[in-house]
PDB file of C-alpha atoms in Angstrom:
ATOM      1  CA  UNK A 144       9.005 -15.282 -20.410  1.00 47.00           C
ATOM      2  CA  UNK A 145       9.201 -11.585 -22.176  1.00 52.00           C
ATOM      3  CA  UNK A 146       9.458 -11.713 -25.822  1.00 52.00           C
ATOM      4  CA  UNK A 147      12.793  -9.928 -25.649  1.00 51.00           C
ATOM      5  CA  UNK A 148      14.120 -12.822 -23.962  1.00 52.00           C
ATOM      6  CA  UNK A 149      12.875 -15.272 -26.541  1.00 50.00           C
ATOM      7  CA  UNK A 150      16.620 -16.113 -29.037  1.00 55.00           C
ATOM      8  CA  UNK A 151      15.887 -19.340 -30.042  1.00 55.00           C
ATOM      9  CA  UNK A 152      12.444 -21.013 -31.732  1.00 58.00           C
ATOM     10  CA  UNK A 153      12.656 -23.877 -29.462  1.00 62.00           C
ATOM     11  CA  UNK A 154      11.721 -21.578 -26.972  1.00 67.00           C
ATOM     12  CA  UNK A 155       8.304 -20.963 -27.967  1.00 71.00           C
ATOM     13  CA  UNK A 156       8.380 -25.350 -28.568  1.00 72.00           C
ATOM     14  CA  UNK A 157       9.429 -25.824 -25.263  1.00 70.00           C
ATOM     15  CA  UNK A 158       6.634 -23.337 -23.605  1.00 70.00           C
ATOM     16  CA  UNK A 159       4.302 -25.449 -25.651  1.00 71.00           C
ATOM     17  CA  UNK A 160       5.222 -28.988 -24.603  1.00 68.00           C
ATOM     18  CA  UNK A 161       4.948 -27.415 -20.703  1.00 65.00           C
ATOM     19  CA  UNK A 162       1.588 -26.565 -21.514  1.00 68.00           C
ATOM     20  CA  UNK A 163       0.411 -29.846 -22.713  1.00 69.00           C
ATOM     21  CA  UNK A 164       2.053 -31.912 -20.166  1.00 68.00           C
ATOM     22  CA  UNK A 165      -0.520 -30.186 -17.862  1.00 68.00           C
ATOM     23  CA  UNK A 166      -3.681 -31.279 -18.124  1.00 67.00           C
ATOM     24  CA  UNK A 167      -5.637 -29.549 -15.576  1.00 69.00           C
ATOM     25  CA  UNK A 168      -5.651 -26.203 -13.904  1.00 67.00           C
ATOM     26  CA  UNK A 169      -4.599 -26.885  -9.763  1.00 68.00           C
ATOM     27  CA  UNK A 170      -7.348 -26.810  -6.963  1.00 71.00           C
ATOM     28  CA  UNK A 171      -8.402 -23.919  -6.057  1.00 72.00           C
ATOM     29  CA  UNK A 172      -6.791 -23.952  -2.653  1.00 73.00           C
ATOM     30  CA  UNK A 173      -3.548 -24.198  -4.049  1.00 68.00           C
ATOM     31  CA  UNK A 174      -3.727 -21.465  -6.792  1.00 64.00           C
ATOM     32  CA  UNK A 175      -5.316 -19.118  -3.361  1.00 66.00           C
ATOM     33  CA  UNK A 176      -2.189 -19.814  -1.725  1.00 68.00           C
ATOM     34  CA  UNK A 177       0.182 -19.323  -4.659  1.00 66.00           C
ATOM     35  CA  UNK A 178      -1.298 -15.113  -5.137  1.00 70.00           C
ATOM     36  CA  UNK A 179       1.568 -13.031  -6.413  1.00 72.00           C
ATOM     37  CA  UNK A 180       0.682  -9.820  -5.282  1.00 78.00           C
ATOM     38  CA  UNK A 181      -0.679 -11.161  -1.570  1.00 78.00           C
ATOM     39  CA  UNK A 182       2.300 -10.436   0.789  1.00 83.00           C
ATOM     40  CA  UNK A 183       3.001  -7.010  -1.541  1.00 84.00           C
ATOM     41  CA  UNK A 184      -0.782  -6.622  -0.637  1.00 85.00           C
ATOM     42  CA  UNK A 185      -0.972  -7.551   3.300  1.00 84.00           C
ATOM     43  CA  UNK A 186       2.378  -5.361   3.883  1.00 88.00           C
ATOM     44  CA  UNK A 187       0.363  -2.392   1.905  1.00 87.00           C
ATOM     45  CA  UNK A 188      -2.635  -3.218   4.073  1.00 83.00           C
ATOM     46  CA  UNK A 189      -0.913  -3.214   7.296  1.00 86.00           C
ATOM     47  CA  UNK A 190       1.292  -0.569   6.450  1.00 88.00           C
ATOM     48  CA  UNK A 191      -1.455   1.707   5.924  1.00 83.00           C
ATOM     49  CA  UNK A 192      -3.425   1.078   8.822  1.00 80.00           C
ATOM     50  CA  UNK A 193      -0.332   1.417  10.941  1.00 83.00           C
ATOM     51  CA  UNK A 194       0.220   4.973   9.732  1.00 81.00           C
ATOM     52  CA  UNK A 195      -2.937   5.792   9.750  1.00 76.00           C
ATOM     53  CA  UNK A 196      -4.290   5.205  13.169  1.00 74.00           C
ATOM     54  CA  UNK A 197      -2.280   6.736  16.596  1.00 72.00           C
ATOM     55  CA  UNK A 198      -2.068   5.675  19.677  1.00 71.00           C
ATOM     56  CA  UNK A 199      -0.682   7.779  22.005  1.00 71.00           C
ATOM     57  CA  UNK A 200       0.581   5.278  24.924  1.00 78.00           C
ATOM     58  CA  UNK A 201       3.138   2.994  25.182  1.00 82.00           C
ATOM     59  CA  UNK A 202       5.539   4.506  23.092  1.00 73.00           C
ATOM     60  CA  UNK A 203       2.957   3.358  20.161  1.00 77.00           C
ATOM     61  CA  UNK A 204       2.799   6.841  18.073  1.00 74.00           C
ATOM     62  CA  UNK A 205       5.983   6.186  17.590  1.00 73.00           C
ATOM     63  CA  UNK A 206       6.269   2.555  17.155  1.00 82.00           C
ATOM     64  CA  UNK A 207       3.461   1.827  14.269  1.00 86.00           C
ATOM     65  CA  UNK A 208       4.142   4.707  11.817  1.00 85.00           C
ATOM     66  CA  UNK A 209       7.626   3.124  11.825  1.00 86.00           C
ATOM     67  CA  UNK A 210       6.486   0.085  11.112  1.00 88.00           C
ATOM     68  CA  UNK A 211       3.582   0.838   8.715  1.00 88.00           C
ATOM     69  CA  UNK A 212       6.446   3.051   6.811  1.00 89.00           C
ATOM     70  CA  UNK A 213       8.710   0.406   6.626  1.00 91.00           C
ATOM     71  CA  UNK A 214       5.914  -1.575   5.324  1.00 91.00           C
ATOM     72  CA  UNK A 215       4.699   0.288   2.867  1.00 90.00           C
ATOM     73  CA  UNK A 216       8.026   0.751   1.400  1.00 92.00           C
ATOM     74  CA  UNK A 217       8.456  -2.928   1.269  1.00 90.00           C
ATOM     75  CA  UNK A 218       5.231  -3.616  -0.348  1.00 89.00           C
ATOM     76  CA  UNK A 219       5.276  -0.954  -2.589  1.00 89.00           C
ATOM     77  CA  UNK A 220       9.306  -1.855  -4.016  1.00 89.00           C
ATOM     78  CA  UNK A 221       6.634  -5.027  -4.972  1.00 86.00           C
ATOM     79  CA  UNK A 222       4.527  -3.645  -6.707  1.00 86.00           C
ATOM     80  CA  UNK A 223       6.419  -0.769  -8.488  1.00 86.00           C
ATOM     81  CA  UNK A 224       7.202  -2.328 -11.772  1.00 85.00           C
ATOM     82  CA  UNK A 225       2.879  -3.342 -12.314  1.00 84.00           C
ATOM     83  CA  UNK A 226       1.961  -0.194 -13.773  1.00 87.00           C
ATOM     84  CA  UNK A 227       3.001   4.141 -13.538  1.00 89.00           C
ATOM     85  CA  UNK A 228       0.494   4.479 -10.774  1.00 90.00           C
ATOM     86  CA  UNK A 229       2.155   1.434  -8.136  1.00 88.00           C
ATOM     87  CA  UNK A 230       5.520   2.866  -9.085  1.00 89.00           C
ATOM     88  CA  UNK A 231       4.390   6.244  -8.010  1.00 90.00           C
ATOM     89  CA  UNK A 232       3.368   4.917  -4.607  1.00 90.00           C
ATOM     90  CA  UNK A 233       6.810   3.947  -4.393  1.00 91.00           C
ATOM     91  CA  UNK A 234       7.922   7.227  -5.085  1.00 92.00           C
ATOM     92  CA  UNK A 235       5.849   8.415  -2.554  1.00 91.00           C
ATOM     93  CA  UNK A 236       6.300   5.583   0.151  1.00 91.00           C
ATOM     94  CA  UNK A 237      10.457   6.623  -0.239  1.00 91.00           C
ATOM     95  CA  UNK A 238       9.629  10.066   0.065  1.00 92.00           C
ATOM     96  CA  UNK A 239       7.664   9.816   3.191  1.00 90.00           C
ATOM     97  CA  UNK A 240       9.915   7.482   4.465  1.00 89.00           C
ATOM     98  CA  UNK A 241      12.833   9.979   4.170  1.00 88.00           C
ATOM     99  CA  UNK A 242      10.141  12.298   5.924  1.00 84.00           C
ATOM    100  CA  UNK A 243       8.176  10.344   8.702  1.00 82.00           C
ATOM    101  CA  UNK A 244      12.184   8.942  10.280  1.00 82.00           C
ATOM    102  CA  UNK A 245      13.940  12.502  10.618  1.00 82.00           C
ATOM    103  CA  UNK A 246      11.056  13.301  12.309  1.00 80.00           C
ATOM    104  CA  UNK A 247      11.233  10.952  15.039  1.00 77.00           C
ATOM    105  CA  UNK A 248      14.134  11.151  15.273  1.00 78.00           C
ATOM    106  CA  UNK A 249      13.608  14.671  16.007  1.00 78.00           C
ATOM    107  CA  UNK A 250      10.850  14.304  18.524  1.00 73.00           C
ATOM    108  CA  UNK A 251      13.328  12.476  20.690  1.00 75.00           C
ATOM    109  CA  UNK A 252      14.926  15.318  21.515  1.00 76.00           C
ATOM    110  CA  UNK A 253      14.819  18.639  23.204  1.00 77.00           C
ATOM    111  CA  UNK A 254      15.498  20.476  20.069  1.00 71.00           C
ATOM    112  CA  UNK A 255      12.619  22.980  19.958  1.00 68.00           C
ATOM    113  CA  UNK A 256      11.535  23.069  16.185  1.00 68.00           C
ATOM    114  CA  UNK A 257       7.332  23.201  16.395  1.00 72.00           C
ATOM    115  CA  UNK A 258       7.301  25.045  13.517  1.00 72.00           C
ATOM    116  CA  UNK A 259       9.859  21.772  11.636  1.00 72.00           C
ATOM    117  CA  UNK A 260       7.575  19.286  12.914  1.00 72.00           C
ATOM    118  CA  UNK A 261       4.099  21.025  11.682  1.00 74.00           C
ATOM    119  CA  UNK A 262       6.059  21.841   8.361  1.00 78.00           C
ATOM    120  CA  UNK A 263       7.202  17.478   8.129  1.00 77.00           C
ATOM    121  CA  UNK A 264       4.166  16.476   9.370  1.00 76.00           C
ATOM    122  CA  UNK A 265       1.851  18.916   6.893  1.00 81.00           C
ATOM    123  CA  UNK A 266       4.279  17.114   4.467  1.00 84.00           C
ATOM    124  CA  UNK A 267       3.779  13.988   5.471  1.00 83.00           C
ATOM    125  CA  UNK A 268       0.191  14.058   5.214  1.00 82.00           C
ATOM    126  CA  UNK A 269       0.404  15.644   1.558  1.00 87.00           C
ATOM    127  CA  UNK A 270       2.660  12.341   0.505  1.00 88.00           C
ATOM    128  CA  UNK A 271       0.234  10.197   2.475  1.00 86.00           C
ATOM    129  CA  UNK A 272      -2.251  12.071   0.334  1.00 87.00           C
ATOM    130  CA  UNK A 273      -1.101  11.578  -2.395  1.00 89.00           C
ATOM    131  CA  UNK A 274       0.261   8.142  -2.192  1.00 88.00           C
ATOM    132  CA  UNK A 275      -3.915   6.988  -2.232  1.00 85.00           C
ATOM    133  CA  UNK A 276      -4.229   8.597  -4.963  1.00 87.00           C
ATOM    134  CA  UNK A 277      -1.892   6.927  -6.694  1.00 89.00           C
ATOM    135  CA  UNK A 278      -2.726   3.564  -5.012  1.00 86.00           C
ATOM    136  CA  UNK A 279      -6.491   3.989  -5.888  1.00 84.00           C
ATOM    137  CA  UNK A 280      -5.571   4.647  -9.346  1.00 85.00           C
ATOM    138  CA  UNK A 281      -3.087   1.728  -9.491  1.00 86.00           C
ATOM    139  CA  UNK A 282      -5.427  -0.918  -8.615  1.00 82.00           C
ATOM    140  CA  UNK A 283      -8.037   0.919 -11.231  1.00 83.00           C
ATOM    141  CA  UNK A 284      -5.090  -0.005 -13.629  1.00 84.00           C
ATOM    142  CA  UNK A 285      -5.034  -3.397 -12.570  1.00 82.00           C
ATOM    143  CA  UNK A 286      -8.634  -4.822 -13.074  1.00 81.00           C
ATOM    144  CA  UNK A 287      -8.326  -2.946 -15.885  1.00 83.00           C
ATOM    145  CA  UNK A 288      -5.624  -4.532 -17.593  1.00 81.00           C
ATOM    146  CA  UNK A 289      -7.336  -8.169 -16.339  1.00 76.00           C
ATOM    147  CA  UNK A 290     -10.359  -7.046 -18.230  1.00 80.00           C
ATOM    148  CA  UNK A 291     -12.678  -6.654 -14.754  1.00 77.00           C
ATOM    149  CA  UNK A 292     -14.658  -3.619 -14.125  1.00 77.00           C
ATOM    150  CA  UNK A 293     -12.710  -1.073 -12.107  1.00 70.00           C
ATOM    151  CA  UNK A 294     -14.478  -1.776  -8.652  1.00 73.00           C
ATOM    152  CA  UNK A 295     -12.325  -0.003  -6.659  1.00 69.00           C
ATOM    153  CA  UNK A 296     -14.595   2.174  -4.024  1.00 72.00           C
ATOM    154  CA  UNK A 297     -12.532   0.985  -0.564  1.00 73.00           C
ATOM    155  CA  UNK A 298      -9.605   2.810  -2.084  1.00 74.00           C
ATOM    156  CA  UNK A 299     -11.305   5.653  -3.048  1.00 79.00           C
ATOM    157  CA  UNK A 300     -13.300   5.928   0.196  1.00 80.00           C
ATOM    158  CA  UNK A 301      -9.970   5.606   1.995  1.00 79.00           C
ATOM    159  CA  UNK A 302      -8.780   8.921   0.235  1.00 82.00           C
ATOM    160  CA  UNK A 303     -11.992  10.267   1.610  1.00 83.00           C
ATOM    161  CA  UNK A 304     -11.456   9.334   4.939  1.00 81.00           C
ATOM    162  CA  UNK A 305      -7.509  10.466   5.087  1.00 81.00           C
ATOM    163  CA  UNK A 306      -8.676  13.571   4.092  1.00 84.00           C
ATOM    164  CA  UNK A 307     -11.989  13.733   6.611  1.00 84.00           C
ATOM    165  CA  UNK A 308      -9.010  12.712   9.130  1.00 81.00           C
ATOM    166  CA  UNK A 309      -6.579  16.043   8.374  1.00 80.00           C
ATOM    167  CA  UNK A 310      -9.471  18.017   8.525  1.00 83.00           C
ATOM    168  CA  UNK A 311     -10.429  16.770  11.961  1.00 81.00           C
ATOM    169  CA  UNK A 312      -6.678  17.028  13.056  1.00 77.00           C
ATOM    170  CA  UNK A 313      -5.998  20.179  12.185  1.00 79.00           C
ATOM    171  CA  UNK A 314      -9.380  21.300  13.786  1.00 84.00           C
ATOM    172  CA  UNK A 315      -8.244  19.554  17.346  1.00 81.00           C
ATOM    173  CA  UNK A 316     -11.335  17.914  17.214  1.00 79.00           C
ATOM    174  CA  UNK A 317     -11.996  16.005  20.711  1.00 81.00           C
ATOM    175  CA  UNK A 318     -14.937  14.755  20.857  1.00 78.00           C
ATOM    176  CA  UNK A 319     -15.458  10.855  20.621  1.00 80.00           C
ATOM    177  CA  UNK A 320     -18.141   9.687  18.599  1.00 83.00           C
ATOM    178  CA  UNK A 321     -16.865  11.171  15.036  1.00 81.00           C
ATOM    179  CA  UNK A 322     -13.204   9.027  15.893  1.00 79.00           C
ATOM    180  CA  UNK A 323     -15.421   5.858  17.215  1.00 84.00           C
ATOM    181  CA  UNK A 324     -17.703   6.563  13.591  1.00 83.00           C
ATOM    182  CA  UNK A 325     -14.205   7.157  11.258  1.00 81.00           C
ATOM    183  CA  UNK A 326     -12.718   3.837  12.833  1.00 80.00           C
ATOM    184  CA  UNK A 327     -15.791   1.946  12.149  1.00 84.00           C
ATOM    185  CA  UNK A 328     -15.885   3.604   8.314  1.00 81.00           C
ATOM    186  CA  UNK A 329     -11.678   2.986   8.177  1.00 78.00           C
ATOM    187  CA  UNK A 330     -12.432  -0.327   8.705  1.00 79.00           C
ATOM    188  CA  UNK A 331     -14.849  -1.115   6.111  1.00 79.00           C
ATOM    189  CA  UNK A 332     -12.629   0.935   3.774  1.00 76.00           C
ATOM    190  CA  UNK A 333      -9.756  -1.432   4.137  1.00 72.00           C
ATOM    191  CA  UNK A 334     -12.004  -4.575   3.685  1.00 73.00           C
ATOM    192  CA  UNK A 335     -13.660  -3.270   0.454  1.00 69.00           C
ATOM    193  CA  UNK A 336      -9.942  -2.800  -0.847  1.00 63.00           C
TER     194      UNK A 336
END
């Protein structure tokens, strides 16, 4: 309960009287199951490695950064009220939300507009970008304000790889073993979040 919220003294009696009436904490199992932040943080999770990763059959470039936006947006309305940082990945999950669906909607049709869809997509990147930063920085704020040391390396060597991964895109790199290597280190990123 915020102080704010607090009008009466028999407030703070009654918090009191709940805490007594317990006598022990809950097994661990339970309190594992009963995480706040764990759906905001699977939907972030799976969000981001839905937008992150393409694959071009099946309709599935299209499919999964729809998904992974919608999911990101979802986790991130979450987590937005936790700290500045969170609520600017919000910021930036709308914002690339209102970019990533205009365009494809636009590559469904026979619109010509390369120059659009470099232009949202060089966009898009720069919000994805930036959203990491944010996110990397938002967790820092978070073990923080628990009083843990600010172990946060997956997220930061997820901002490394993004970028490592618009480099590589906007050489047209085609080879295979760098991809097969930045999957492998994408991976490990996401686990070490």
């Amino acid at each position: 309960m915020r102080e704010h919220e607090r009008e009466y003294p028999r407030d703070d009696a009654f918090e009191a009287l709940l805490a007594q009436s317990v006598d022990e904490l809950p097994p661990e199992e339970i309190v594992a199951a009963v995480t706040p932040w764990r759906r905001a943080m699977e939907r972030v999770l799976f969000g981001l490695a839905l937008c992150m990763v393409t694959l071009n059959f099946w309709c599935l470039n299209y499919l999964l950064p729809a998904i992974g936006t919608v999911l990101l947006l979802l986790g991130f309305r979450a987590l937005r009220r936790e700290n500045p940082w969170l609520g600017g990945c919000f910021v930036c999950a709308v914002l690339r939300t209102a970019c990533v669906f205009p365009s494809l909607i636009a590559n469904t049709t026979i619109l010509p507009g390369d120059a659009c869809r470099s232009a949202a997509a060089a966009v898009s990147a720069a919000l994805m970008l930036t959203l990491l930063l944010c996110f990397w920085q938002g967790l820092c704020a978070v073990r923080r304000k628990t009083g843990l040391p600010a172990q946060t390396g997956g997220a930061l060597a997820l901002i490394v790889w993004y970028a490592l991964m618009c480099v590589l895109a906007a050489v047209h790199y085609t080879g295979l073993l760098v991809p097969i290597a930045m999957l492998v280190g994408y991976v490990l990123s996401l686990i070490h979040i």
